[in-house]
Amino acid sequence: MSKNDSASTTPADVSRRKFLWGTAAGAAGTAVTGSVLIGGARADADASDTGHVTTADSYPFHGAHQSGILTPTPGAKQPFSCFAAFDSTAASKADLTALMKTLTERARFLTAGGAPANLGISQPPSDSDVLGPDVPADGLTFTVGLGASLFDDRYGLAAHKPAKLKPMTIFPNDSPDPAWMHGDLSLQLCANHPDIIHHAIRDIAKHTRGAMQLRWKIEGYNSPPRPSGTPRNLLGFKDGTANPTGGLASDLVWSGAGEPAWAQGGTYQVIRLIRMLVEFWDRVSINEQETMFGRRRDSGAPLDGNNENDAPNYAADPNGNVIPLTSHIRLANPRDAKTADQRLIRRSYNYDLGLDQNGDIQAGHIFVAYNQDLERQFETVQKRLVGEPLIDYVQPFGGGYFYALPGVADDQDWFASKLLA
């Protein structure tokens, strides 16, 4: 709720919110707030993009763009993921360059799969053997981003920072936990099975020891469509309906005018870690749940439609009698000409961290979005969502803004080569 809205809040609303805040305070130590969750600022879905998880063995590592952003399609992403942020401990620009070359070497191997090197019986083994003697690719994608803090005075990179890159904005009602915020580098791993994710993060930690240190890490998962269409989040609603696809997605995600030459082919990554207060949500009537979202829980259809991919007709409902003006989908994506370029590419996951210190379920949503311009897209959408009814049931506690690097062109190239060469 913004300061301008505070005068219209009833005592009952305040009392209810304070009750939820106090009861839900847990290990993350954060306050309830709103965020982009369902049906965000996105275009109508491609009818063929049904949200089914992929079973591909591997995806190309080399190319103009990194895999894991639009490859595979956001609506058919791998079912398991890990999002991690690191602090760079590289002592110099030369050491940072060596780190990027090592990350590239490991990513190139892990995403292709193969037999690890045999170092002989007198050396520690080159691989953990968690996946057996041969490492399968198993649909692994490996996406690296840089945080604003990497462009300080340590490596002489300040003049080359992407135009819109900055620490993640704290919005009204946000109370993020510093232990789960920001980072010099981000790493997104997505794959078909969780042991692939575990193996990859261990491999990276082993090979980059002394050059970067884990700051925070969270693992995510998604279920298959139940019963059909887009998979669901932990509030029971379909998540990712109407994600832009094809050429439309490319127009909204890849770097545009005003970015440094080295950054062409990259994109801004938003990671927002959102706890969902599921015990409280489960006590809310289905009618109230659906009006908060603006969609039917069972089918995912907008309240004025019959099918998940039906476009809501806001023009026929100007007063919000069917889809409330405060509903999530209506605030996130007003579907008018002036907001068309504010849509986002979503690549979000569920998470479960067990129980907090009060014995409450500590689970929720890893909101991930890729966009061309943080301020024009993500931040504009997020500002519209301040004060939405869902803020009583969702609790962001971490994340950051990162610039996802351009792709690695070939086997002679490496991450951030044009920035660091």
Coordinates of C-alpha atoms in Angstrom, one line a residue:
M1 CA 0.0 0.0 0.0
S2 CA 1.4 3.4 -1.0
K3 CA 1.4 6.4 1.4
N4 CA -1.2 8.0 -0.8
D5 CA -3.5 5.1 -0.3
S6 CA -3.2 4.9 3.5
A7 CA -6.1 7.3 4.2
S8 CA -8.6 4.9 2.5
T9 CA -7.5 1.9 4.5
T10 CA -10.1 0.7 7.1
P11 CA -9.2 -0.2 10.6
A12 CA -10.3 -3.8 9.8
D13 CA -7.9 -3.9 6.9
V14 CA -5.0 -2.7 9.1
S15 CA -5.8 -5.1 11.9
R16 CA -6.0 -8.1 9.5
R17 CA -2.7 -7.2 7.9
K18 CA -0.9 -6.7 11.2
F19 CA -2.2 -10.1 12.3
L20 CA -0.8 -11.8 9.2
W21 CA 2.5 -10.0 9.4
G22 CA 3.0 -10.9 13.1
T23 CA 2.0 -14.6 12.7
A24 CA 4.0 -15.1 9.5
A25 CA 7.3 -13.6 10.6
G26 CA 9.8 -16.4 10.3
A27 CA 13.4 -17.2 9.3
A28 CA 13.5 -14.8 6.5
G29 CA 12.5 -11.9 8.8
T30 CA 10.6 -10.0 6.2
A31 CA 7.3 -8.1 5.8
V32 CA 4.3 -8.9 3.6
T33 CA 4.3 -7.1 0.3
G34 CA 3.1 -7.4 -3.2
S35 CA 5.0 -8.6 -6.3
V36 CA 4.5 -9.7 -9.9
L37 CA 3.1 -13.2 -9.6
I38 CA 0.5 -14.4 -12.0
G39 CA -0.5 -13.2 -15.4
G40 CA 2.0 -10.4 -15.3
A41 CA 2.6 -7.8 -18.0
R42 CA 2.6 -10.3 -20.9
A43 CA 1.2 -10.8 -24.3
D44 CA -1.5 -13.4 -25.2
A45 CA -0.1 -16.9 -25.3
D46 CA 0.8 -18.8 -28.4
A47 CA -1.8 -21.6 -28.5
S48 CA 0.9 -24.2 -29.0
D49 CA 2.8 -23.1 -25.9
T50 CA 1.0 -25.3 -23.4
G51 CA 3.5 -25.3 -20.5
H52 CA 4.6 -28.9 -20.8
V53 CA 8.0 -29.5 -19.4
T54 CA 10.8 -30.4 -21.8
T55 CA 12.6 -33.7 -22.0
A56 CA 15.3 -32.6 -24.4
D57 CA 18.7 -34.1 -23.8
S58 CA 20.7 -30.9 -24.4
Y59 CA 20.4 -27.4 -25.6
P60 CA 23.1 -25.5 -27.6
F61 CA 25.6 -23.7 -25.4
H62 CA 27.1 -21.5 -28.2
G63 CA 25.1 -18.7 -29.8
A64 CA 24.3 -15.0 -29.8
H65 CA 22.2 -15.4 -26.6
Q66 CA 22.5 -17.6 -23.5
S67 CA 20.3 -20.6 -23.2
G68 CA 17.9 -20.6 -20.3
I69 CA 16.2 -17.3 -21.2
L70 CA 14.1 -18.1 -24.3
T71 CA 15.6 -21.6 -24.8
P72 CA 13.7 -23.7 -24.2
T73 CA 10.6 -21.5 -24.4
P74 CA 9.5 -20.0 -21.0
G75 CA 6.2 -21.9 -21.2
A76 CA 8.0 -25.2 -21.5
K77 CA 11.0 -24.8 -19.3
Q78 CA 12.8 -27.6 -17.5
P79 CA 11.1 -28.7 -14.2
F80 CA 14.0 -28.1 -11.9
S81 CA 16.2 -25.1 -11.2
C82 CA 18.7 -23.4 -9.0
F83 CA 19.2 -19.6 -8.6
A84 CA 22.4 -18.5 -6.9
A85 CA 24.2 -15.2 -6.3
F86 CA 28.0 -14.9 -5.7
D87 CA 30.4 -12.4 -4.3
S88 CA 33.5 -12.0 -6.5
T89 CA 36.7 -12.6 -4.5
A90 CA 38.9 -12.2 -7.6
A91 CA 41.8 -10.0 -6.6
S92 CA 42.3 -8.3 -10.0
K93 CA 40.7 -7.9 -13.4
A94 CA 43.1 -10.6 -14.6
D95 CA 41.7 -12.9 -11.9
L96 CA 38.1 -12.0 -12.9
T97 CA 38.9 -12.8 -16.5
A98 CA 40.3 -16.2 -15.4
L99 CA 37.1 -16.8 -13.4
M100 CA 34.9 -16.1 -16.5
K101 CA 37.0 -18.5 -18.6
T102 CA 36.6 -21.2 -15.9
L103 CA 32.9 -20.7 -15.7
T104 CA 32.7 -21.0 -19.5
E105 CA 34.8 -24.1 -19.5
R106 CA 32.6 -25.8 -16.9
A107 CA 29.4 -24.6 -18.5
R108 CA 30.5 -25.9 -21.9
F109 CA 31.2 -29.4 -20.4
L110 CA 28.2 -29.6 -18.1
T111 CA 25.6 -28.6 -20.7
A112 CA 27.0 -31.1 -23.2
G113 CA 27.8 -33.9 -20.9
G114 CA 30.6 -36.5 -21.1
A115 CA 33.2 -38.4 -19.2
P116 CA 35.0 -36.4 -16.5
A117 CA 38.8 -36.2 -16.7
N118 CA 40.7 -39.1 -15.0
L119 CA 43.4 -37.4 -12.8
G120 CA 44.9 -40.6 -11.4
I121 CA 44.7 -42.3 -8.1
S122 CA 47.0 -39.9 -6.3
Q123 CA 44.7 -36.9 -7.0
P124 CA 41.2 -36.0 -5.7
P125 CA 38.7 -37.1 -8.4
S126 CA 37.8 -34.5 -11.0
D127 CA 34.1 -35.2 -10.5
S128 CA 31.8 -35.9 -7.5
D129 CA 30.3 -39.0 -9.3
V130 CA 26.9 -37.9 -8.1
L131 CA 25.7 -38.7 -11.6
G132 CA 27.8 -41.8 -12.1
P133 CA 30.9 -42.2 -14.2
D134 CA 29.5 -40.3 -17.2
V135 CA 27.8 -36.9 -16.8
P136 CA 24.5 -36.6 -18.7
A137 CA 23.5 -33.2 -20.1
D138 CA 19.8 -33.9 -19.2
G139 CA 18.5 -30.6 -20.5
L140 CA 20.9 -28.4 -18.4
T141 CA 21.0 -24.7 -19.2
F142 CA 23.5 -22.4 -17.6
T143 CA 22.8 -18.7 -17.5
V144 CA 25.3 -16.1 -16.0
G145 CA 24.5 -12.5 -15.0
L146 CA 26.4 -9.6 -13.5
G147 CA 25.2 -7.5 -10.7
A148 CA 25.7 -3.7 -10.3
S149 CA 28.2 -4.2 -7.5
L150 CA 30.7 -5.8 -9.9
F151 CA 31.0 -2.5 -11.7
D152 CA 32.6 -0.7 -8.7
D153 CA 36.3 0.3 -8.5
R154 CA 37.7 -3.1 -8.0
Y155 CA 38.2 -4.1 -11.7
G156 CA 38.0 -0.8 -13.5
L157 CA 34.6 -1.6 -15.1
A158 CA 32.5 1.4 -13.9
A159 CA 32.4 3.1 -17.3
H160 CA 31.1 -0.1 -18.9
K161 CA 28.1 -0.8 -16.7
P162 CA 24.9 -1.6 -18.6
A163 CA 22.8 1.6 -18.8
K164 CA 19.9 0.5 -16.5
L165 CA 21.8 -1.8 -14.1
K166 CA 21.4 -0.9 -10.4
P167 CA 20.8 -2.6 -7.0
M168 CA 17.3 -4.0 -6.8
T169 CA 14.7 -1.4 -6.0
I170 CA 12.8 -1.7 -2.7
F171 CA 9.1 -1.0 -3.2
P172 CA 6.6 0.2 -0.7
N173 CA 5.9 -2.5 2.0
D174 CA 9.1 -4.3 1.1
S175 CA 11.4 -5.5 3.9
P176 CA 14.0 -7.7 2.2
D177 CA 16.5 -9.7 4.2
P178 CA 20.1 -8.5 3.3
A179 CA 21.4 -12.1 3.5
W180 CA 19.2 -13.0 0.5
M181 CA 19.9 -9.8 -1.6
H182 CA 22.0 -8.7 -4.5
G183 CA 25.4 -10.2 -5.5
D184 CA 28.3 -9.6 -8.0
L185 CA 27.2 -12.5 -10.2
S186 CA 24.1 -14.6 -10.7
L187 CA 23.8 -18.2 -11.9
Q188 CA 20.6 -19.8 -13.1
L189 CA 20.7 -23.5 -13.7
C190 CA 17.7 -25.4 -15.1
A191 CA 17.5 -29.1 -15.9
N192 CA 15.2 -32.1 -16.2
H193 CA 16.2 -33.7 -12.8
P194 CA 17.3 -32.3 -9.4
D195 CA 20.5 -34.3 -9.2
I196 CA 21.7 -32.6 -12.3
I197 CA 21.3 -29.2 -10.5
H198 CA 23.0 -30.4 -7.4
H199 CA 25.9 -31.8 -9.4
A200 CA 26.4 -28.6 -11.4
I201 CA 26.4 -26.2 -8.4
R202 CA 29.0 -28.4 -6.7
D203 CA 31.1 -28.6 -9.8
I204 CA 31.0 -24.8 -10.1
A205 CA 31.8 -24.2 -6.4
K206 CA 34.8 -26.6 -6.7
H207 CA 36.3 -25.0 -9.8
T208 CA 35.8 -21.4 -8.7
R209 CA 37.0 -21.6 -5.1
G210 CA 39.1 -18.5 -4.3
A211 CA 37.5 -16.5 -7.1
M212 CA 33.9 -16.3 -6.1
Q213 CA 31.9 -17.2 -3.0
L214 CA 28.2 -18.1 -2.7
R215 CA 26.1 -15.3 -1.2
W216 CA 22.7 -17.0 -1.4
K217 CA 21.2 -20.0 -3.2
I218 CA 17.7 -21.4 -3.7
E219 CA 16.4 -24.4 -5.6
G220 CA 13.1 -24.5 -7.5
Y221 CA 10.8 -26.9 -9.1
N222 CA 7.6 -26.9 -11.2
S223 CA 4.9 -29.5 -11.6
P224 CA 3.6 -30.8 -14.9
P225 CA 0.3 -29.3 -16.1
R226 CA -2.5 -30.4 -13.8
P227 CA -4.8 -31.4 -15.5
S228 CA -3.7 -29.5 -18.6
G229 CA -2.3 -26.1 -19.8
T230 CA 0.1 -24.1 -17.6
P231 CA 1.6 -25.5 -14.4
R232 CA 0.5 -24.1 -11.1
N233 CA 2.2 -22.2 -8.3
L234 CA 1.8 -22.9 -4.6
L235 CA -1.4 -20.8 -4.3
G236 CA -3.0 -23.3 -6.7
F237 CA -3.3 -20.9 -9.6
K238 CA -1.7 -21.5 -13.1
D239 CA 1.5 -19.5 -13.4
G240 CA 2.9 -18.3 -16.7
T241 CA -0.3 -18.0 -18.7
A242 CA 0.2 -15.6 -21.7
N243 CA 4.0 -15.5 -21.6
P244 CA 5.2 -13.8 -24.9
T245 CA 6.7 -16.2 -27.4
G246 CA 8.6 -16.1 -30.7
G247 CA 9.5 -12.8 -32.2
L248 CA 7.4 -10.9 -29.7
A249 CA 9.5 -12.3 -26.8
S250 CA 12.7 -11.3 -28.6
D251 CA 11.5 -7.7 -29.0
L252 CA 10.8 -7.5 -25.3
V253 CA 13.9 -9.1 -23.9
W254 CA 17.2 -8.5 -25.7
S255 CA 19.3 -5.4 -25.1
G256 CA 18.3 -2.2 -26.9
A257 CA 19.6 1.2 -27.8
G258 CA 21.8 2.9 -25.3
E259 CA 23.6 -0.2 -24.0
P260 CA 27.4 -0.6 -24.3
A261 CA 28.6 -2.5 -27.4
W262 CA 29.8 -5.4 -25.3
A263 CA 26.3 -5.9 -23.8
Q264 CA 24.5 -6.4 -27.1
G265 CA 22.7 -9.7 -27.0
G266 CA 22.2 -9.6 -23.2
T267 CA 19.1 -8.8 -21.1
Y268 CA 18.1 -7.6 -17.6
Q269 CA 17.3 -10.4 -15.2
V270 CA 15.0 -9.8 -12.2
I271 CA 15.0 -12.5 -9.4
R272 CA 12.5 -11.9 -6.7
L273 CA 12.2 -14.5 -3.9
I274 CA 8.6 -14.5 -2.6
R275 CA 7.4 -16.5 0.3
M276 CA 3.7 -17.5 0.0
L277 CA 1.8 -17.7 3.3
V278 CA 0.0 -20.9 2.3
E279 CA -1.6 -21.7 5.6
F280 CA -3.4 -18.4 5.6
W281 CA -4.3 -18.6 1.9
D282 CA -5.9 -22.0 2.4
R283 CA -8.4 -20.4 4.8
V284 CA -9.6 -17.9 2.2
S285 CA -12.9 -18.6 0.2
I286 CA -12.5 -19.6 -3.4
N287 CA -14.5 -16.6 -4.5
E288 CA -12.1 -14.2 -2.7
Q289 CA -9.1 -16.0 -4.1
E290 CA -10.4 -15.8 -7.7
T291 CA -11.3 -12.1 -7.4
M292 CA -7.8 -11.3 -6.1
F293 CA -6.3 -12.9 -9.1
G294 CA -9.0 -12.2 -11.7
R295 CA -8.9 -15.8 -12.9
R296 CA -10.7 -19.1 -12.2
R297 CA -8.5 -21.4 -10.1
D298 CA -9.6 -24.6 -11.8
S299 CA -9.2 -23.7 -15.4
G300 CA -7.1 -20.5 -15.3
A301 CA -9.6 -18.7 -17.4
P302 CA -10.2 -15.0 -16.8
L303 CA -13.4 -14.3 -14.8
D304 CA -15.1 -13.2 -18.0
G305 CA -13.9 -16.1 -20.1
N306 CA -14.1 -19.9 -20.4
N307 CA -10.6 -21.0 -21.2
E308 CA -7.1 -20.3 -19.9
N309 CA -5.9 -18.5 -22.9
D310 CA -9.0 -16.3 -23.4
A311 CA -8.1 -12.6 -23.4
P312 CA -10.0 -10.7 -20.7
N313 CA -12.3 -8.0 -22.2
Y314 CA -11.6 -5.0 -20.0
A315 CA -13.3 -2.6 -22.4
A316 CA -16.6 -4.4 -21.8
D317 CA -16.1 -4.3 -18.0
P318 CA -14.8 -0.7 -17.3
N319 CA -16.0 -0.6 -13.7
G320 CA -14.5 -4.0 -12.8
N321 CA -17.9 -5.6 -12.0
V322 CA -16.6 -9.0 -13.3
I323 CA -12.8 -8.7 -13.1
P324 CA -12.1 -6.2 -10.2
L325 CA -10.0 -3.2 -11.0
T326 CA -7.7 -4.3 -8.1
S327 CA -7.3 -7.8 -9.4
H328 CA -3.7 -9.0 -10.1
I329 CA -4.1 -9.6 -13.8
R330 CA -5.8 -6.3 -14.4
L331 CA -3.1 -4.3 -12.6
A332 CA -0.2 -6.2 -14.0
N333 CA -1.3 -6.1 -17.6
P334 CA -4.0 -3.5 -18.4
R335 CA -3.8 -4.7 -22.1
D336 CA -3.9 -1.3 -23.7
A337 CA -1.6 0.3 -26.3
K338 CA 0.4 2.4 -23.8
T339 CA 1.4 -0.6 -21.7
A340 CA 2.2 -3.0 -24.6
D341 CA 6.0 -2.5 -24.3
Q342 CA 5.9 -3.2 -20.5
R343 CA 5.3 -6.9 -20.8
L344 CA 7.8 -9.4 -19.3
I345 CA 9.4 -12.8 -20.1
R346 CA 8.6 -15.0 -17.1
R347 CA 10.7 -18.0 -16.1
S348 CA 9.5 -18.6 -12.5
Y349 CA 9.6 -21.6 -10.2
N350 CA 8.2 -22.8 -6.9
Y351 CA 10.4 -23.5 -3.9
D352 CA 10.1 -25.2 -0.5
L353 CA 12.6 -24.5 2.4
G354 CA 10.8 -26.6 5.0
L355 CA 9.6 -24.8 8.2
D356 CA 10.5 -21.4 9.7
Q357 CA 11.3 -20.9 13.3
N358 CA 7.6 -20.7 14.2
G359 CA 6.8 -24.1 12.6
D360 CA 5.1 -22.5 9.6
I361 CA 5.6 -23.8 6.0
Q362 CA 8.4 -21.8 4.4
A363 CA 7.6 -22.2 0.7
G364 CA 6.7 -19.9 -2.2
H365 CA 7.8 -18.5 -5.5
I366 CA 11.0 -17.7 -7.3
F367 CA 9.8 -14.9 -9.6
V368 CA 12.2 -14.6 -12.5
A369 CA 11.7 -12.1 -15.4
Y370 CA 13.8 -11.1 -18.3
N371 CA 13.3 -7.7 -19.8
Q372 CA 14.9 -5.1 -22.1
D373 CA 14.5 -2.2 -19.6
L374 CA 14.1 -2.6 -15.9
E375 CA 12.4 0.7 -15.4
R376 CA 10.1 0.6 -18.4
Q377 CA 9.0 -3.0 -17.8
F378 CA 9.5 -4.6 -14.4
E379 CA 9.5 -1.5 -12.2
T380 CA 6.5 0.1 -14.0
V381 CA 4.5 -3.1 -13.6
Q382 CA 5.5 -3.5 -10.0
K383 CA 4.5 0.0 -9.1
R384 CA 1.0 -0.7 -10.4
L385 CA 0.8 -3.7 -8.0
V386 CA 1.6 -1.8 -4.9
G387 CA -1.3 -2.2 -2.5
E388 CA -3.0 -5.1 -4.4
P389 CA -5.1 -7.4 -2.3
L390 CA -2.6 -10.2 -2.6
I391 CA -0.1 -8.4 -0.4
D392 CA -1.6 -10.1 2.7
Y393 CA -0.5 -13.5 1.4
V394 CA 2.9 -13.0 -0.3
Q395 CA 6.1 -12.0 1.4
P396 CA 9.2 -11.1 -0.8
F397 CA 12.5 -11.5 1.1
G398 CA 15.3 -11.4 -1.4
G399 CA 16.7 -11.4 -4.9
G400 CA 18.4 -8.9 -7.1
Y401 CA 18.8 -7.3 -10.5
F402 CA 21.5 -8.7 -12.8
Y403 CA 22.5 -8.3 -16.4
A404 CA 22.4 -11.7 -18.2
L405 CA 25.5 -11.7 -20.4
P406 CA 25.4 -12.1 -24.2
G407 CA 26.0 -15.6 -25.4
V408 CA 29.3 -17.4 -25.9
A409 CA 29.9 -17.3 -29.7
D410 CA 32.0 -20.4 -30.2
D411 CA 34.6 -22.7 -28.5
Q412 CA 37.2 -19.8 -28.6
D413 CA 34.9 -17.4 -26.8
W414 CA 34.1 -17.0 -23.1
F415 CA 31.6 -15.2 -20.8
A416 CA 32.0 -11.4 -20.8
S417 CA 34.9 -11.6 -23.2
K418 CA 34.0 -8.3 -24.9
L419 CA 33.7 -6.6 -21.5
L420 CA 37.0 -7.9 -20.1
A421 CA 39.3 -8.4 -23.1

